PDB file of C-alpha atoms and ligand atoms in Angstrom:
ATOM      1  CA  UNK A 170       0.000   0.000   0.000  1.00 87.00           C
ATOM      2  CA  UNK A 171       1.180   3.290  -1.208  1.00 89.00           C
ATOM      3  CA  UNK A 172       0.322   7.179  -0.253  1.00 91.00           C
ATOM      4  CA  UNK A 173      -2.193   8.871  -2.783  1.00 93.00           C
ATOM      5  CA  UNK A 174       0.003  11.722  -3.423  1.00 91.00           C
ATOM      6  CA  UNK A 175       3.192   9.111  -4.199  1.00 88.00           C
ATOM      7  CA  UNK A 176       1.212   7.173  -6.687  1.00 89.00           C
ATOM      8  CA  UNK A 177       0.261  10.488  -8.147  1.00 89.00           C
ATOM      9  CA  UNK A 178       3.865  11.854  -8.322  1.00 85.00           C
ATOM     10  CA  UNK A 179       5.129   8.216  -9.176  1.00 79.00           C
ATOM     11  CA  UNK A 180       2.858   8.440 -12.398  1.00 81.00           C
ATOM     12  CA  UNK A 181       4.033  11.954 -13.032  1.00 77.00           C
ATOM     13  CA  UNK A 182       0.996  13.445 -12.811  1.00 84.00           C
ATOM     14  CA  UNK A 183       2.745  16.021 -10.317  1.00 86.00           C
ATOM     15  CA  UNK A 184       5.139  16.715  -7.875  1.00 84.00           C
ATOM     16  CA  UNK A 185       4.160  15.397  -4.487  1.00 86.00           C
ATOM     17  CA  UNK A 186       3.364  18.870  -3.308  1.00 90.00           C
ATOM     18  CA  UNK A 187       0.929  19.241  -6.011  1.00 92.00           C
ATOM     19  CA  UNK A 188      -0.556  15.955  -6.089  1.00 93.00           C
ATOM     20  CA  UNK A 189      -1.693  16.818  -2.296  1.00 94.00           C
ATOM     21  CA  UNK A 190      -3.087  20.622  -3.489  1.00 95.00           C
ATOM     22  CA  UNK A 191      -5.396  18.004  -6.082  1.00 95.00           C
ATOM     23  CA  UNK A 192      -6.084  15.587  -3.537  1.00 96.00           C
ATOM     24  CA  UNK A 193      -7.436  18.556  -1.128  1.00 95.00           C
ATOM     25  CA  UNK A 194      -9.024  20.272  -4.247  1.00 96.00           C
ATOM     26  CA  UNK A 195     -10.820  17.075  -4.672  1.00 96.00           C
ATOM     27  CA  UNK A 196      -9.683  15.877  -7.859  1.00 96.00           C
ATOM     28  CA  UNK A 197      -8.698  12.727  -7.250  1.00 95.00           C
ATOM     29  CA  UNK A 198     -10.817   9.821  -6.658  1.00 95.00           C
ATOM     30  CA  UNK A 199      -9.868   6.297  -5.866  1.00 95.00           C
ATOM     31  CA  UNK A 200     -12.391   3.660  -6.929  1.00 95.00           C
ATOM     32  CA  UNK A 201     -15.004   6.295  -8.341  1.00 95.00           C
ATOM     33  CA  UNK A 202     -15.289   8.030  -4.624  1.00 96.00           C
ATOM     34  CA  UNK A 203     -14.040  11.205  -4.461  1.00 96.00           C
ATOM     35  CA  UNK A 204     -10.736  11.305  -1.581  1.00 95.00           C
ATOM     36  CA  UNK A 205      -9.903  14.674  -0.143  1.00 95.00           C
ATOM     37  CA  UNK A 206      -7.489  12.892   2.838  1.00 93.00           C
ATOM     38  CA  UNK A 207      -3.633  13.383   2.084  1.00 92.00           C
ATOM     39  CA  UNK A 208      -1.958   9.954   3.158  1.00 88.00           C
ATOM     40  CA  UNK A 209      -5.150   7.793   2.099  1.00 94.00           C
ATOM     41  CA  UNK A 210      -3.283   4.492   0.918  1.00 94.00           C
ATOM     42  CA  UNK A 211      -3.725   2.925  -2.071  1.00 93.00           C
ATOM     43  CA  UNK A 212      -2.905  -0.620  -3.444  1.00 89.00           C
ATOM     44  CA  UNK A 213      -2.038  -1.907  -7.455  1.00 81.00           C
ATOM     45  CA  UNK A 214      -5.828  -2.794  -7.548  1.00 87.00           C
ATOM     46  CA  UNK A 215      -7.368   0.483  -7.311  1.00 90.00           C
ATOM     47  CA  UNK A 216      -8.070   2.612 -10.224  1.00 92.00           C
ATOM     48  CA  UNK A 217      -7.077   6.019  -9.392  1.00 94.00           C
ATOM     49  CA  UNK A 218      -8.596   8.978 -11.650  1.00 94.00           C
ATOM     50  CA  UNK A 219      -7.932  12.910 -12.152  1.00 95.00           C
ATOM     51  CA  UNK A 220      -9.825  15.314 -13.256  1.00 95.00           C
ATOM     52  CA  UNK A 221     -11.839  12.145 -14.090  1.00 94.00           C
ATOM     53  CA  UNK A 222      -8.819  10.972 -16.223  1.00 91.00           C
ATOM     54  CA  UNK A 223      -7.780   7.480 -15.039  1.00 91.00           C
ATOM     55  CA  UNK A 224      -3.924   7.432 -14.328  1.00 89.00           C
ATOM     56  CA  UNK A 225      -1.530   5.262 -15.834  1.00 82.00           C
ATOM     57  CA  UNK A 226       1.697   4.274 -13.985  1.00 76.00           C
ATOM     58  CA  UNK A 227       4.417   5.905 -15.379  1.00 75.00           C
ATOM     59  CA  UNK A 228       7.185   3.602 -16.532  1.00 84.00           C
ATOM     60  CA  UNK A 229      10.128   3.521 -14.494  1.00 91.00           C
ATOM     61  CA  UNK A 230      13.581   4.469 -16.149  1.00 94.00           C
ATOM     62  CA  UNK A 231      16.834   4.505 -15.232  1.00 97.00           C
ATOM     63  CA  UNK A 232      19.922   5.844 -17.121  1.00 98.00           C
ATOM     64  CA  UNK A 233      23.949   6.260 -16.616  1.00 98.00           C
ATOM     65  CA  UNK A 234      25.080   9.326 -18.481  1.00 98.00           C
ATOM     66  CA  UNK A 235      28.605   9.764 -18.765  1.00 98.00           C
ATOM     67  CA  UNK A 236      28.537  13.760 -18.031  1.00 98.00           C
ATOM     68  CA  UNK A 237      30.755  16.504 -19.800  1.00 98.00           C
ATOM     69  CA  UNK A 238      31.947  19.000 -17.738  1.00 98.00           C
ATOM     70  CA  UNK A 239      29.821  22.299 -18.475  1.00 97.00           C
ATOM     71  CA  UNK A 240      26.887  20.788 -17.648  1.00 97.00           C
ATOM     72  CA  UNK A 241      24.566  21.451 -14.575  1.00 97.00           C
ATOM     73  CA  UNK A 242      23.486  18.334 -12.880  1.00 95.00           C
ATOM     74  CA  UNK A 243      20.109  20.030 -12.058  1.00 89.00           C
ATOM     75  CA  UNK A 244      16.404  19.551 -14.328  1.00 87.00           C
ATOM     76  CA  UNK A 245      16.584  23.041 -15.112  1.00 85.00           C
ATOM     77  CA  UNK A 246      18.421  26.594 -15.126  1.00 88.00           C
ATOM     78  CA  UNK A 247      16.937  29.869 -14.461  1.00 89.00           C
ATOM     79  CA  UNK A 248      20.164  30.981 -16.187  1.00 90.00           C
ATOM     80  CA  UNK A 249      19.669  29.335 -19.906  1.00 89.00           C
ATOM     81  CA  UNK A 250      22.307  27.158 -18.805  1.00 92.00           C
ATOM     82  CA  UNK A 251      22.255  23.645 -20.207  1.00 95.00           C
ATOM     83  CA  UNK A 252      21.753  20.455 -18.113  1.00 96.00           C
ATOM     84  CA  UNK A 253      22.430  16.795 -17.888  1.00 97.00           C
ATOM     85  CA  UNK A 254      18.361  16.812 -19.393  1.00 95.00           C
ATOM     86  CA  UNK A 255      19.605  18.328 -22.982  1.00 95.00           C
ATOM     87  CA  UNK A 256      21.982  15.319 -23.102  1.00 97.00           C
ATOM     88  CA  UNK A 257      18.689  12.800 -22.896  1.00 96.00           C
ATOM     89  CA  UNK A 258      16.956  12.482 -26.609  1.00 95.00           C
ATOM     90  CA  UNK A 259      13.676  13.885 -26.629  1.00 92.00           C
ATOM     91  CA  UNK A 260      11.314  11.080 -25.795  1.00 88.00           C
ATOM     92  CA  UNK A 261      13.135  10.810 -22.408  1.00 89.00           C
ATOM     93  CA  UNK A 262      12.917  14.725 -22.305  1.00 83.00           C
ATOM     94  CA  UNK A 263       9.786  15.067 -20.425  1.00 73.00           C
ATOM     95  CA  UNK A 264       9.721  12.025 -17.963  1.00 71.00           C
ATOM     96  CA  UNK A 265      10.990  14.014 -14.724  1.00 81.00           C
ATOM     97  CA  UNK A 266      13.697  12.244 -14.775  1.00 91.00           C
ATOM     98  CA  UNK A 267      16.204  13.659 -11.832  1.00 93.00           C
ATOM     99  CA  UNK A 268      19.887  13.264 -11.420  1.00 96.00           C
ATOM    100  CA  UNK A 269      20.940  10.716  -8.086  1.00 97.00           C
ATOM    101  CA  UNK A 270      22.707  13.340  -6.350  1.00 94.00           C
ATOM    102  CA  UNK A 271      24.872  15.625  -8.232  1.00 95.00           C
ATOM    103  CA  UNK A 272      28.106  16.234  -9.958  1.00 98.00           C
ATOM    104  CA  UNK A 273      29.298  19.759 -10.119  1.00 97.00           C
ATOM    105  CA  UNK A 274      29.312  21.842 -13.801  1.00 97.00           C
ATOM    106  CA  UNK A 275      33.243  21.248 -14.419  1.00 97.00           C
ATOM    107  CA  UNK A 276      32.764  17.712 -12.904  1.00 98.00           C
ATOM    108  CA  UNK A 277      32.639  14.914 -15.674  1.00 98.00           C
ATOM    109  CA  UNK A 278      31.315  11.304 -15.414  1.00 98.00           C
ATOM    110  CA  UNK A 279      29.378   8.962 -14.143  1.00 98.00           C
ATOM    111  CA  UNK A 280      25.740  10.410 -12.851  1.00 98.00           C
ATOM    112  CA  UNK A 281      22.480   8.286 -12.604  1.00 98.00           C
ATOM    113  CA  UNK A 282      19.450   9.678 -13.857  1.00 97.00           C
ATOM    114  CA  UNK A 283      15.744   8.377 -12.730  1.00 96.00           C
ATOM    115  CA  UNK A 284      12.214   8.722 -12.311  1.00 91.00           C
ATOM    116  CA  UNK A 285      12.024   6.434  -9.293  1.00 90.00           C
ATOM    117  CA  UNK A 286      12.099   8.768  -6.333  1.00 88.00           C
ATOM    118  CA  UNK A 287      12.203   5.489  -3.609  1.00 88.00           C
ATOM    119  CA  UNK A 288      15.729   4.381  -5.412  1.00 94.00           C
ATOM    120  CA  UNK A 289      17.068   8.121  -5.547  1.00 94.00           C
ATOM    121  CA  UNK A 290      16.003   8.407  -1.685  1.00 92.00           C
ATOM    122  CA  UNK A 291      17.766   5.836  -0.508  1.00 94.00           C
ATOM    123  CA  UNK A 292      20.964   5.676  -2.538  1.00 96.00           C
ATOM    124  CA  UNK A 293      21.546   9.489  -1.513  1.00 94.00           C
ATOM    125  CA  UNK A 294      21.078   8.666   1.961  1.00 93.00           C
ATOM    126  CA  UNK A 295      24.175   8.273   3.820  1.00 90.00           C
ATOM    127  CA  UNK A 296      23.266   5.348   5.961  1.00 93.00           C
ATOM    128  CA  UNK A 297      23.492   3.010   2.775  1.00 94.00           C
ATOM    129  CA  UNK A 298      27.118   4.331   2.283  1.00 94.00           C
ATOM    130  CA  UNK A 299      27.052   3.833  -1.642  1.00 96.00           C
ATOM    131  CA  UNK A 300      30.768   4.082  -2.872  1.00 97.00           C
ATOM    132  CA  UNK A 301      31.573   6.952  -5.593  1.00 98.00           C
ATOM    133  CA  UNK A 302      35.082   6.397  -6.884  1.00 98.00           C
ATOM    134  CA  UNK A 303      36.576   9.756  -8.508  1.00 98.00           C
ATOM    135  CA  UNK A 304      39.610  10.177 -10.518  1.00 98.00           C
ATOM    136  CA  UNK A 305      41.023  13.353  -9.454  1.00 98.00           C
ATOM    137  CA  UNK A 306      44.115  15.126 -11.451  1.00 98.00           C
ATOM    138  CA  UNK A 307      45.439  17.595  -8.934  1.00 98.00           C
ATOM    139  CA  UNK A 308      47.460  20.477  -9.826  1.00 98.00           C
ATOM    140  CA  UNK A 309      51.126  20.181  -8.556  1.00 98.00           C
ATOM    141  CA  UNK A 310      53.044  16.823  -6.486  1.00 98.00           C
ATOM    142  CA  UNK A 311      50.883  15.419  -3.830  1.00 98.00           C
ATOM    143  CA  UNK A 312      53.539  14.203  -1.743  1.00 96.00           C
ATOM    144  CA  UNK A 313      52.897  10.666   0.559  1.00 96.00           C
ATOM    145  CA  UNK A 314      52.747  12.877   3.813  1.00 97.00           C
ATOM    146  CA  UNK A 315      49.891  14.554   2.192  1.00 98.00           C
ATOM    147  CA  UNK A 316      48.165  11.681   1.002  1.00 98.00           C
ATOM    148  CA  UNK A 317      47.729  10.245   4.103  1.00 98.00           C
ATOM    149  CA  UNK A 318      46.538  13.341   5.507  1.00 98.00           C
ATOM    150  CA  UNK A 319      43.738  12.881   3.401  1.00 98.00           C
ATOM    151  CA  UNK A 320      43.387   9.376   4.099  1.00 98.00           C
ATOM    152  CA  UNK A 321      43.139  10.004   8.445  1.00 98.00           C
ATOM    153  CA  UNK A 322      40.275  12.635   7.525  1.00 97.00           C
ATOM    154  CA  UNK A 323      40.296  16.066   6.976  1.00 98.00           C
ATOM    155  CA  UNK A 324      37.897  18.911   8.075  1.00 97.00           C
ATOM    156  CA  UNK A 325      35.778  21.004   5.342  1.00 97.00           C
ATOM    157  CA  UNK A 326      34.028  24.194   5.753  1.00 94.00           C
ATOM    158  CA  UNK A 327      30.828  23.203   5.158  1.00 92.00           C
ATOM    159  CA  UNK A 328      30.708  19.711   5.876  1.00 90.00           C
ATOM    160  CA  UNK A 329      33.322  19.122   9.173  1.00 95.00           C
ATOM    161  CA  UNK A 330      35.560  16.259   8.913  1.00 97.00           C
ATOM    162  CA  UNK A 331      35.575  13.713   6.234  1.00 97.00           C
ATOM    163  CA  UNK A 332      37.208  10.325   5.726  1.00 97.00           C
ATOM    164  CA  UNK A 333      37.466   8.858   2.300  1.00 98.00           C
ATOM    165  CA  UNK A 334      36.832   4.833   1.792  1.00 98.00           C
ATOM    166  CA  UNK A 335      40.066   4.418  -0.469  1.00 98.00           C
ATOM    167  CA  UNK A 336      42.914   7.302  -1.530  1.00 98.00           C
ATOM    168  CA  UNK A 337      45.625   5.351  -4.204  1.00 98.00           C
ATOM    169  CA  UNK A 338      48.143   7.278  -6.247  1.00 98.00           C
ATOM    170  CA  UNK A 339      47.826   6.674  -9.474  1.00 98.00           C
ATOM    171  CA  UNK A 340      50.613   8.431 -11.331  1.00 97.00           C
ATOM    172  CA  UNK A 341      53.008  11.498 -10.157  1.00 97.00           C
ATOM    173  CA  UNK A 342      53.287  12.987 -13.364  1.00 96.00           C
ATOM    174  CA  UNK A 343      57.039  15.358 -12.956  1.00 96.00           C
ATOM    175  CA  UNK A 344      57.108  17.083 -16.367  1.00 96.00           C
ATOM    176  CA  UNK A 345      53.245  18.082 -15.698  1.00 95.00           C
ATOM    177  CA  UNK A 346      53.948  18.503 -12.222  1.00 97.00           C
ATOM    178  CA  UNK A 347      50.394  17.316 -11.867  1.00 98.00           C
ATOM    179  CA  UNK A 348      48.975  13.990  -9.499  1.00 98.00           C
ATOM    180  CA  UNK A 349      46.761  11.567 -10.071  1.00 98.00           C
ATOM    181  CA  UNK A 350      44.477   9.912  -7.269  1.00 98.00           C
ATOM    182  CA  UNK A 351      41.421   7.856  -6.943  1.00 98.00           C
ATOM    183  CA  UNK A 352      39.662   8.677  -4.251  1.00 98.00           C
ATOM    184  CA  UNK A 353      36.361   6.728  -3.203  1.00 98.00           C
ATOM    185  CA  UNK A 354      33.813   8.283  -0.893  1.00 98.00           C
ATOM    186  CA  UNK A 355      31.219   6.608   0.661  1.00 96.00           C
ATOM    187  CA  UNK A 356      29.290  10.275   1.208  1.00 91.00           C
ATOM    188  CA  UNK A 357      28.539  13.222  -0.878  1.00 89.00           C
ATOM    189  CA  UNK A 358      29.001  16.738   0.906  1.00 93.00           C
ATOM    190  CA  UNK A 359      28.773  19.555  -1.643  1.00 94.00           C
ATOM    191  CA  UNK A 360      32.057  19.716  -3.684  1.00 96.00           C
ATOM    192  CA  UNK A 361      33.441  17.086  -1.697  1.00 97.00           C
ATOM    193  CA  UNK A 362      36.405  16.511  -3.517  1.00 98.00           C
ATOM    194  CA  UNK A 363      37.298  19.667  -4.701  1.00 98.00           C
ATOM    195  CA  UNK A 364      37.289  21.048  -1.132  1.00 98.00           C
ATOM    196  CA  UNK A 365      39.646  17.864   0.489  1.00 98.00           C
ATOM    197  CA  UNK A 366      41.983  18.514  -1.863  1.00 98.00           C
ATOM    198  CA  UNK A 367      42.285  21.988  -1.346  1.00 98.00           C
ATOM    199  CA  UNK A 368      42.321  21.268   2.909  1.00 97.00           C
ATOM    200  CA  UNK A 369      45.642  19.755   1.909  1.00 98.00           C
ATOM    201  CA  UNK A 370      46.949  22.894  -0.006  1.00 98.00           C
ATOM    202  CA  UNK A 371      46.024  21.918  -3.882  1.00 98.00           C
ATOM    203  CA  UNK A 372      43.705  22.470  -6.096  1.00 98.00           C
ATOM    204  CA  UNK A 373      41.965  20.258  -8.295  1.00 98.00           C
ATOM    205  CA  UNK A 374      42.300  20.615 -11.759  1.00 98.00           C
ATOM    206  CA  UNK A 375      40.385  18.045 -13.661  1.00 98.00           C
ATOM    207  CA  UNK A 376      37.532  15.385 -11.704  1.00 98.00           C
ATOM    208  CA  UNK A 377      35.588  12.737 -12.764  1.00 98.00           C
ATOM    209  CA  UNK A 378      33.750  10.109 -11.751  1.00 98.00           C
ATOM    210  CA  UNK A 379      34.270   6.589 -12.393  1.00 98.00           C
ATOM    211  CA  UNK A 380      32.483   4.224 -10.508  1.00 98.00           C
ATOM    212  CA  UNK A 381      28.854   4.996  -8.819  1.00 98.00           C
ATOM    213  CA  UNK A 382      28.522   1.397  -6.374  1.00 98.00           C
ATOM    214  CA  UNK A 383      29.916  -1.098  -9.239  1.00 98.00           C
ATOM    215  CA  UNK A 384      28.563   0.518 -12.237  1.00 98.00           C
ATOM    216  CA  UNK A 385      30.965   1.946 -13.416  1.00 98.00           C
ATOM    217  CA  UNK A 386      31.763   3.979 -17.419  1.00 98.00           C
ATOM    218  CA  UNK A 387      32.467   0.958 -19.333  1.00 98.00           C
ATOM    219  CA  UNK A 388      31.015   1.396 -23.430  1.00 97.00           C
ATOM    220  CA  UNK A 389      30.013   4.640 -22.159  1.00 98.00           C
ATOM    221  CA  UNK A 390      31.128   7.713 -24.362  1.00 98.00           C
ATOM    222  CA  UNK A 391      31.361  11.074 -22.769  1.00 98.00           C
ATOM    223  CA  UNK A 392      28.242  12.876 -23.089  1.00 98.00           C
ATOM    224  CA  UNK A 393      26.417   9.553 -23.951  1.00 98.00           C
ATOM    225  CA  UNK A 394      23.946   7.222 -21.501  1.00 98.00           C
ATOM    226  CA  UNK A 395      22.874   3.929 -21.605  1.00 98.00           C
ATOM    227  CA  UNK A 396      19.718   2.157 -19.559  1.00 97.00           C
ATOM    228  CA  UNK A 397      20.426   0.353 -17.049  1.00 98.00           C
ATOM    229  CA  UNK A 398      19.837  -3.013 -16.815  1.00 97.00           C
ATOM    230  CA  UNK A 399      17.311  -5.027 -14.874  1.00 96.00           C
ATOM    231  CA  UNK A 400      19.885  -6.673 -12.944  1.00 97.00           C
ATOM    232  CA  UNK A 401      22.017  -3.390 -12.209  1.00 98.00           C
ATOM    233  CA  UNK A 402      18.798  -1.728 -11.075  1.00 97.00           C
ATOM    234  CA  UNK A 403      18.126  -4.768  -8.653  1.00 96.00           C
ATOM    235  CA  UNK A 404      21.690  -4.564  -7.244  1.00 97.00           C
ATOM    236  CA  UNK A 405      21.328  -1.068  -6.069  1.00 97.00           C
ATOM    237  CA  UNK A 406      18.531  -1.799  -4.734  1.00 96.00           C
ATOM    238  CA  UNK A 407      19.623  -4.676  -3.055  1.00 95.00           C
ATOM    239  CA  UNK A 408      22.611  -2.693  -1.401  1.00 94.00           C
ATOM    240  CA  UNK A 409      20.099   0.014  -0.253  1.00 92.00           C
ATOM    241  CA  UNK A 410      18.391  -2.774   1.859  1.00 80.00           C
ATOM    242  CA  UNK A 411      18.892  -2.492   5.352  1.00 58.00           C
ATOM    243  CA  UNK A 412      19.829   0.324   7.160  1.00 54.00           C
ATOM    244  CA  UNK A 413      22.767   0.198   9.236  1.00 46.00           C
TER     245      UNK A 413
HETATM  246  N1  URA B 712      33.191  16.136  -5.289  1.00 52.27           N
HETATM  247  C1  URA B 712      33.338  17.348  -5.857  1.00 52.27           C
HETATM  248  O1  URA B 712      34.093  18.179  -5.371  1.00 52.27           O
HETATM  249  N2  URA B 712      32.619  17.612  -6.968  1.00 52.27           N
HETATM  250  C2  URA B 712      31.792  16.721  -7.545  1.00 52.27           C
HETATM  251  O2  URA B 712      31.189  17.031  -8.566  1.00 52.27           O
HETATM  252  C3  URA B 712      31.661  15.467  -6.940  1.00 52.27           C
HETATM  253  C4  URA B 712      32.375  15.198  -5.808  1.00 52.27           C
END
């Protein structure tokens, strides 16, 4: 059994703040009988109608988008700005489809997209501690004290301290006089990365992500996507089980 103004939302009639405003307009009736009480549950057997309209359940998608940088992870800009959405082709234009948490605009890589609000809730909650491996080319040497400075923890401002899963060295590159690390977090504080690095004196000069849980960019092309499939989408779910 499911809340009225999910189901609504779920099938995209509205967002769930609007479904309520119909419920409590008295739009909505479940069964034929008109329902004006927000929370009323509802199972797969009722028929649920708008307007007199009878819903349909939206289907449920799921991409992974391999985000350029320049790129907001958001639905929409009040700037004109593009976002992960003009990367979708049309037909998947207008499915509120929202990004799993977010990658910043000069952040490339791997970024779920979906219309199932229950997955997106609990993969972005920290409890579930969903692992989000980042390359990270930083500009200058990152010497080993350094590293495992950032490997005990460091404070951020917002955010307080912050303990990676994983830092590795990847490569010191001399003649660039550039490092590369992979650093796996098992949270996602605003710019995250970005502002860890630059706790340890550096900044970053070129971030993506590579791995979201264990999907990771594989037959992927930059600014491309691909559905997931039906076993991926039962994996995440089965790592968002139980709450720790
Ligand atoms: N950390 C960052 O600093 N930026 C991102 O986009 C993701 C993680």
């Amino acid at each position: 059994m499911e809340r009225l103004q999910k189901v609504l939302a779920q099938a995209n009639i509205a967002s769930r703040r609007k479904a309520e405003e119909m419920i409590l307009a008295g739009r909505v009736k479940v069964n034929g009988e008109v329902i004006t009480t927000l929370g009323y549950k509802v199972s797969e057997k009722d028929t649920i109608a708008v307007d007199n309209q009878p819903i349909t359940k939206a289907q449920l998608k799921y991409f992974l988008l391999n985000k350029p940088t320049g790129y907001l992870s958001t639905v929409t800009d009040d700037k004109g700005r593009r976002t992960v959405i003009d990367l979708l082709d049309e037909e998947h234009q207008d499915t509120r489809l929202y990004p799993v948490g977010r990658l910043d605009y000069d952040t490339a890589g791997l970024l779920l997209l979906t219309n199932d609000g229950e997955l997106t809730k609990r993969l972005t909650h920290p409890a579930y501690e969903i692992e989000k491996e980042y390359l990270v080319r930083v500009d200058g040497i990152v010497i080993r004290r350094k590293i495992n400075e950032l490997r005990n923890g460091v404070k951020i401002v917002p955010g307080g301290f912050v303990k990676p899963k994983e830092v590795r060295l990847i490569e010191l590159h001399k003649a660039h006089q550039s490092t590369l690390l992979s650093i796996t977090l098992t949270e996602g504080k605003n710019k995250q990365v970005r502002k860890m690095i630059e706790s340890i004196g550096f900044k970053v000069k070129n971030l993506t992500r590579i791995r979201y849980d264990e999907l990771t960019l594989d037959g992927v092309e930059r600014g491309t996507y691909r559905s997931l499939k039906i076993h991926e989408i039962k994996r995440l779910y089965g790592h968002t089980k139980q709450k720790k």
